[in-house]
PDB file of C-alpha atoms in Angstrom:
ATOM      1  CA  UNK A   1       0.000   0.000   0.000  1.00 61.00           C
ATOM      2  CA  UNK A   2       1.579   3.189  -0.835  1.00 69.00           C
ATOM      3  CA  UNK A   3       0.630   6.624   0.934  1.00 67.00           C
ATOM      4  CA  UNK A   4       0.990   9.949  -1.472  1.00 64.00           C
ATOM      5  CA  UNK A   5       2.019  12.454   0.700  1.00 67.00           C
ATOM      6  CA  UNK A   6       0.595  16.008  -1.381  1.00 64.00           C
ATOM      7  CA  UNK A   7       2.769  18.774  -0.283  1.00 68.00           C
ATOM      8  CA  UNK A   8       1.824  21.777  -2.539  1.00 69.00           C
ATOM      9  CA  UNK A   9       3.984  24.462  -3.145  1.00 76.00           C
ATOM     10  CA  UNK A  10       3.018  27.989  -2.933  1.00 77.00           C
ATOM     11  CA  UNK A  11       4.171  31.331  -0.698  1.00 78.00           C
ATOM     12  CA  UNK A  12       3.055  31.528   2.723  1.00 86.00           C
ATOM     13  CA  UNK A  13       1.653  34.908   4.364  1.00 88.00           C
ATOM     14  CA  UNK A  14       4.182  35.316   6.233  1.00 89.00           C
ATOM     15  CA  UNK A  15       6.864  35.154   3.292  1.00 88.00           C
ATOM     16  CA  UNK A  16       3.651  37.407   1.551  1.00 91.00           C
ATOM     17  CA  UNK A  17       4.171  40.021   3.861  1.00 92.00           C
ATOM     18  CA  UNK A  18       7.599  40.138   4.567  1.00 93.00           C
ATOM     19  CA  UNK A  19       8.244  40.710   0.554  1.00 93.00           C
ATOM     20  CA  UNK A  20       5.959  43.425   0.520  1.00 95.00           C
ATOM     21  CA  UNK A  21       7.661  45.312   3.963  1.00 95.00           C
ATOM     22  CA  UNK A  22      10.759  44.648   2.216  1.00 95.00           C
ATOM     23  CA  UNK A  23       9.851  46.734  -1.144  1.00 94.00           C
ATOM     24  CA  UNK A  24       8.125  49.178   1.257  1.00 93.00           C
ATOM     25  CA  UNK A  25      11.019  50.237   2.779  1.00 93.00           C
ATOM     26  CA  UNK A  26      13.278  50.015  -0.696  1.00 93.00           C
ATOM     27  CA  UNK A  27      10.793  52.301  -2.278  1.00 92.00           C
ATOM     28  CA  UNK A  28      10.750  54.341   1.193  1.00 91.00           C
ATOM     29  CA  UNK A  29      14.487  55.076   1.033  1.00 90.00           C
ATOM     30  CA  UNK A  30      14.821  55.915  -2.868  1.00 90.00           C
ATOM     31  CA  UNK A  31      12.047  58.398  -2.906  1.00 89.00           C
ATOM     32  CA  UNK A  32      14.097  60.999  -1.426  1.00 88.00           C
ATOM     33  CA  UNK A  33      16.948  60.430  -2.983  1.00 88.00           C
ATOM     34  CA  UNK A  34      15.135  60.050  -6.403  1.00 89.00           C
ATOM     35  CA  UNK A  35      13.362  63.569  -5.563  1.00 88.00           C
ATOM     36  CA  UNK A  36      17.467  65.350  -5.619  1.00 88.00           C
ATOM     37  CA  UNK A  37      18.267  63.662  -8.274  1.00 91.00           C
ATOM     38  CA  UNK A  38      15.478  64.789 -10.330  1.00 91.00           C
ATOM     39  CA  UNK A  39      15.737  68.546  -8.827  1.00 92.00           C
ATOM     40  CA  UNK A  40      19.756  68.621  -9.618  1.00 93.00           C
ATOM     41  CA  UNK A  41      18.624  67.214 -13.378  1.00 94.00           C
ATOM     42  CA  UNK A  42      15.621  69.694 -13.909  1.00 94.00           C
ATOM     43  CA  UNK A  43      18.737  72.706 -13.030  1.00 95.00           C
ATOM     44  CA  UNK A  44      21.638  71.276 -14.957  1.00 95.00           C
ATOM     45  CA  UNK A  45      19.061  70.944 -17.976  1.00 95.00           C
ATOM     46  CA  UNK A  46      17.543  74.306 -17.481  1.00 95.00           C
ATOM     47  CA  UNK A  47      21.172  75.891 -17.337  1.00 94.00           C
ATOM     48  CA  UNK A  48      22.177  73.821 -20.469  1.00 95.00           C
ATOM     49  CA  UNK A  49      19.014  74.964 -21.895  1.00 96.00           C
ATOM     50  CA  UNK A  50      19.580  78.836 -21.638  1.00 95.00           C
ATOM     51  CA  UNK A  51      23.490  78.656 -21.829  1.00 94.00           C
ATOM     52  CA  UNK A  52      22.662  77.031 -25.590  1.00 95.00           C
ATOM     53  CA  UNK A  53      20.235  79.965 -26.371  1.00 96.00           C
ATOM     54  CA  UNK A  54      22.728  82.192 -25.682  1.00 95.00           C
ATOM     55  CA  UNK A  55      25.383  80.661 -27.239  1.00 94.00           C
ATOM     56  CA  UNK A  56      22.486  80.729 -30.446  1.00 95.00           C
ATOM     57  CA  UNK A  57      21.673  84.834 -30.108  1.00 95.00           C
ATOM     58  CA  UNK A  58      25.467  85.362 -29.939  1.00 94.00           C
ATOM     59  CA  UNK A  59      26.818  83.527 -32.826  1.00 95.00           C
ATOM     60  CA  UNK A  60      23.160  85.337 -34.866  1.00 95.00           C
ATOM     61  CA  UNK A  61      24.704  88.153 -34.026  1.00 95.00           C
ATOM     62  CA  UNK A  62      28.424  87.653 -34.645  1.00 94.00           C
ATOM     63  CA  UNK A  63      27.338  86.599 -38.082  1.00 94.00           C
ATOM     64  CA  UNK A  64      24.487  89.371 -39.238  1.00 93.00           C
ATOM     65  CA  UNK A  65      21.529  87.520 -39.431  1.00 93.00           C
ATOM     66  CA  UNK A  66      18.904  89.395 -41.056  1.00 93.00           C
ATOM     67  CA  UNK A  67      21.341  92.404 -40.584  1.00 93.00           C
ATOM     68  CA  UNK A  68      20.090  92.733 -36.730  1.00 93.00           C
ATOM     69  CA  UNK A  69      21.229  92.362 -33.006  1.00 94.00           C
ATOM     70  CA  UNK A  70      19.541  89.266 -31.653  1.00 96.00           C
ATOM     71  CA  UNK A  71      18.700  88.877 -28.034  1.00 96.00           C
ATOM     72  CA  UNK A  72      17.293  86.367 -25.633  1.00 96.00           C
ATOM     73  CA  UNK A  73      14.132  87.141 -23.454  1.00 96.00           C
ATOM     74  CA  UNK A  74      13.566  84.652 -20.175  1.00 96.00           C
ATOM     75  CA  UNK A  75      10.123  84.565 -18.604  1.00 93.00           C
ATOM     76  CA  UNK A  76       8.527  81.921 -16.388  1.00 87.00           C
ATOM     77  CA  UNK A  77       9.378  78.732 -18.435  1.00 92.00           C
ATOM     78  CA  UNK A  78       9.919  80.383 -21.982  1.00 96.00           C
ATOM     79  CA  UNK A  79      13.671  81.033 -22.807  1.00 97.00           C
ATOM     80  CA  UNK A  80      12.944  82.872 -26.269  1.00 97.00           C
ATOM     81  CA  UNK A  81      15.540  83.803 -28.994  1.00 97.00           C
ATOM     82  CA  UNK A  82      14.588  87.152 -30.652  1.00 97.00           C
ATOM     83  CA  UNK A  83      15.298  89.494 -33.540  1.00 96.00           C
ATOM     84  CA  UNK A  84      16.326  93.288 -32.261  1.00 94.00           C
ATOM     85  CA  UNK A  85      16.351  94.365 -28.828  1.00 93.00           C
ATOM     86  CA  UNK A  86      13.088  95.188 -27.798  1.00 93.00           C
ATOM     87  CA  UNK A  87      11.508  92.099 -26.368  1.00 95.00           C
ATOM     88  CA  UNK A  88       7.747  93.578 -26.777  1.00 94.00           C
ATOM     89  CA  UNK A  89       8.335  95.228 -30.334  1.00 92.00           C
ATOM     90  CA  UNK A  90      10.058  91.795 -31.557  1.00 92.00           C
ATOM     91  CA  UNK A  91       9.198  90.101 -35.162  1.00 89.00           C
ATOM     92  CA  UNK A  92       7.345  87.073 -34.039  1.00 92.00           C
ATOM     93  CA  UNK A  93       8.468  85.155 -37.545  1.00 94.00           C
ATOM     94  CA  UNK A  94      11.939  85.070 -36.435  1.00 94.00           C
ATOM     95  CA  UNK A  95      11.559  83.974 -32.516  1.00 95.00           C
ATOM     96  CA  UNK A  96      12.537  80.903 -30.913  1.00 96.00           C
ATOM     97  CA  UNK A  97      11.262  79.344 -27.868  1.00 96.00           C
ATOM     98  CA  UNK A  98      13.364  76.688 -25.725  1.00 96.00           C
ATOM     99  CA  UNK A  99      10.705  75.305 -23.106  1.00 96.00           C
ATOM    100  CA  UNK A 100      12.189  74.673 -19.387  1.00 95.00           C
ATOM    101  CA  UNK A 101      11.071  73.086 -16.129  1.00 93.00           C
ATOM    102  CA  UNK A 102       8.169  75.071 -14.836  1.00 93.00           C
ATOM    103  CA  UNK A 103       9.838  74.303 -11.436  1.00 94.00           C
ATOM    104  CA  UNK A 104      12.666  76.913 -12.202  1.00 95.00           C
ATOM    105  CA  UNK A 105      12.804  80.158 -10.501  1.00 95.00           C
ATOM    106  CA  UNK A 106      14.849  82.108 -12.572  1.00 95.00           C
ATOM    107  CA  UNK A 107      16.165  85.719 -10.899  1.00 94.00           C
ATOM    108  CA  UNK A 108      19.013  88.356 -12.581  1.00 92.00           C
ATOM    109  CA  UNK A 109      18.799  89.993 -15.800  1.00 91.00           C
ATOM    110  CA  UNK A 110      16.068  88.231 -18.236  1.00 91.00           C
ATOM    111  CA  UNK A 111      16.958  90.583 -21.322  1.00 95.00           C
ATOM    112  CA  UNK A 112      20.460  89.712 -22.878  1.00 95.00           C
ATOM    113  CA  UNK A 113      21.347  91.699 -26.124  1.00 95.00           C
ATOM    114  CA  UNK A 114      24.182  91.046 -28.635  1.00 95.00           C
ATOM    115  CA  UNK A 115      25.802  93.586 -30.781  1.00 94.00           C
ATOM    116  CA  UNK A 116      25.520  92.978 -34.285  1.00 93.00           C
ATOM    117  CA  UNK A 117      28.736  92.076 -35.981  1.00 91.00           C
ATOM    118  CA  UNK A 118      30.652  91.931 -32.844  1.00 92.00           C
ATOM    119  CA  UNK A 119      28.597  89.114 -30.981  1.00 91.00           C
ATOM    120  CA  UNK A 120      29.343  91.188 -27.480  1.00 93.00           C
ATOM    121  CA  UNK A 121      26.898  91.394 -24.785  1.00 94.00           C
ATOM    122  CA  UNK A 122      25.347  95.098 -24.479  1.00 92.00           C
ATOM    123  CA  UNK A 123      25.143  93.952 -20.939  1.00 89.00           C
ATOM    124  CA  UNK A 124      27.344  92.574 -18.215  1.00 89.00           C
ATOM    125  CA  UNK A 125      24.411  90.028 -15.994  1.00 90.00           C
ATOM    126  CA  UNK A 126      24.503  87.263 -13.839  1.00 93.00           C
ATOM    127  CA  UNK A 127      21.339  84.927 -14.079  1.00 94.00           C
ATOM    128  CA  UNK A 128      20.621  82.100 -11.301  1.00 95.00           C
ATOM    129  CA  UNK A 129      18.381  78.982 -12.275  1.00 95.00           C
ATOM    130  CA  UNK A 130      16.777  77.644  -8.968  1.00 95.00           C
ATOM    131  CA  UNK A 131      14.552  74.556  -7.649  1.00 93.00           C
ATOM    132  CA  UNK A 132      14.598  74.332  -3.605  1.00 90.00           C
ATOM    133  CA  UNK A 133      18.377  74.150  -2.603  1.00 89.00           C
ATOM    134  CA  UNK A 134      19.626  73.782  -6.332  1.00 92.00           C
ATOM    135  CA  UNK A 135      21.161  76.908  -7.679  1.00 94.00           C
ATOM    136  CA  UNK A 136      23.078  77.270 -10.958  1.00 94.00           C
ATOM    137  CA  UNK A 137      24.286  80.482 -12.069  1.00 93.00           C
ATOM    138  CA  UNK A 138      25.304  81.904 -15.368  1.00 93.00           C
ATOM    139  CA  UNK A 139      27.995  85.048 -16.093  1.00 93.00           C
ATOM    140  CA  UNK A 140      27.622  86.800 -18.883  1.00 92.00           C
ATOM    141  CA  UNK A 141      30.741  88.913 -19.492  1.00 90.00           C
ATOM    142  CA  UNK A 142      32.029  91.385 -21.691  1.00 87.00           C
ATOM    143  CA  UNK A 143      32.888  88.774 -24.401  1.00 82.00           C
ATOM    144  CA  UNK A 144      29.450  86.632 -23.730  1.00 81.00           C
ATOM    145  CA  UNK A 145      28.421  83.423 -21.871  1.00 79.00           C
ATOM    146  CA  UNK A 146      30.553  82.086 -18.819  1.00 72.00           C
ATOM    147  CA  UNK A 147      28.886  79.314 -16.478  1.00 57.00           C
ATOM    148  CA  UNK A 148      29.247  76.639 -14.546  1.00 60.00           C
TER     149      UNK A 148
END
């Protein structure tokens, strides 16, 4: 006579609930440190961002585009590459607008004009990108974009 022991396999509730306290606290601990990440990233890409459209007005400039001084205009999200110097009186055909994190508090000088021919800043600025305790700031000097 033979005697079938069934054992069937499956997870207990204990094992049940000591996977899912064990992903609680994993997910627990990475938040935060997901959350700096992120607000480091949404700065560095903002400052990349606004050093490029700089870097894009300036070299317009340098080379006569349309036989103008180009300029870049920063408000709330909107960094936008312009034709002339007046931000309000600007030709809308010839505008471009880089999009950033609406998280970024941008303070300093938010009107940067280029000479034409020359490429030179009419204005010596700094301009600091923030999120909480993130700061990045960008110099423009006498010959044009400095950050870091």
């Amino acid at each position: 006579m033979y005697i079938s022991i069934c054992k069937t396999k499956g997870f207990t509730l204990l094992e049940m609930v000591l996977v899912i306290s064990l992903l609680g606290i994993i997910i627990a601990v990475s938040a935060p440190i997901y959350s700096v990440f992120q607000t480091k990233n949404d700065v560095d890409l903002a400052s990349e961002m606004l050093k490029t459209s700089l870097y894009r007005a300036q070299i317009l400039s340098r080379n006569m585009i349309e036989d103008d001084n180009w300029s870049v205009h920063i408000e709330n999200e909107d960094i936008t590459v312009f034709k002339g110097t007046d931000y309000p009186t600007r030709d809308l055909s010839f505008e471009e607008i880089t999009k950033m994190s609406a998280r970024v508090i941008v303070s300093g000088t938010t009107d940067i004009i280029f000479s034409k021919f020359t490429g030179d800043p009419q204005n010596i600025a700094n301009i600091e990108l923030t999120i909480d305790n993130e700061t990045k700031t960008i110099t423009i000097n006498e010959k044009g974009v400095q950050g870091n």
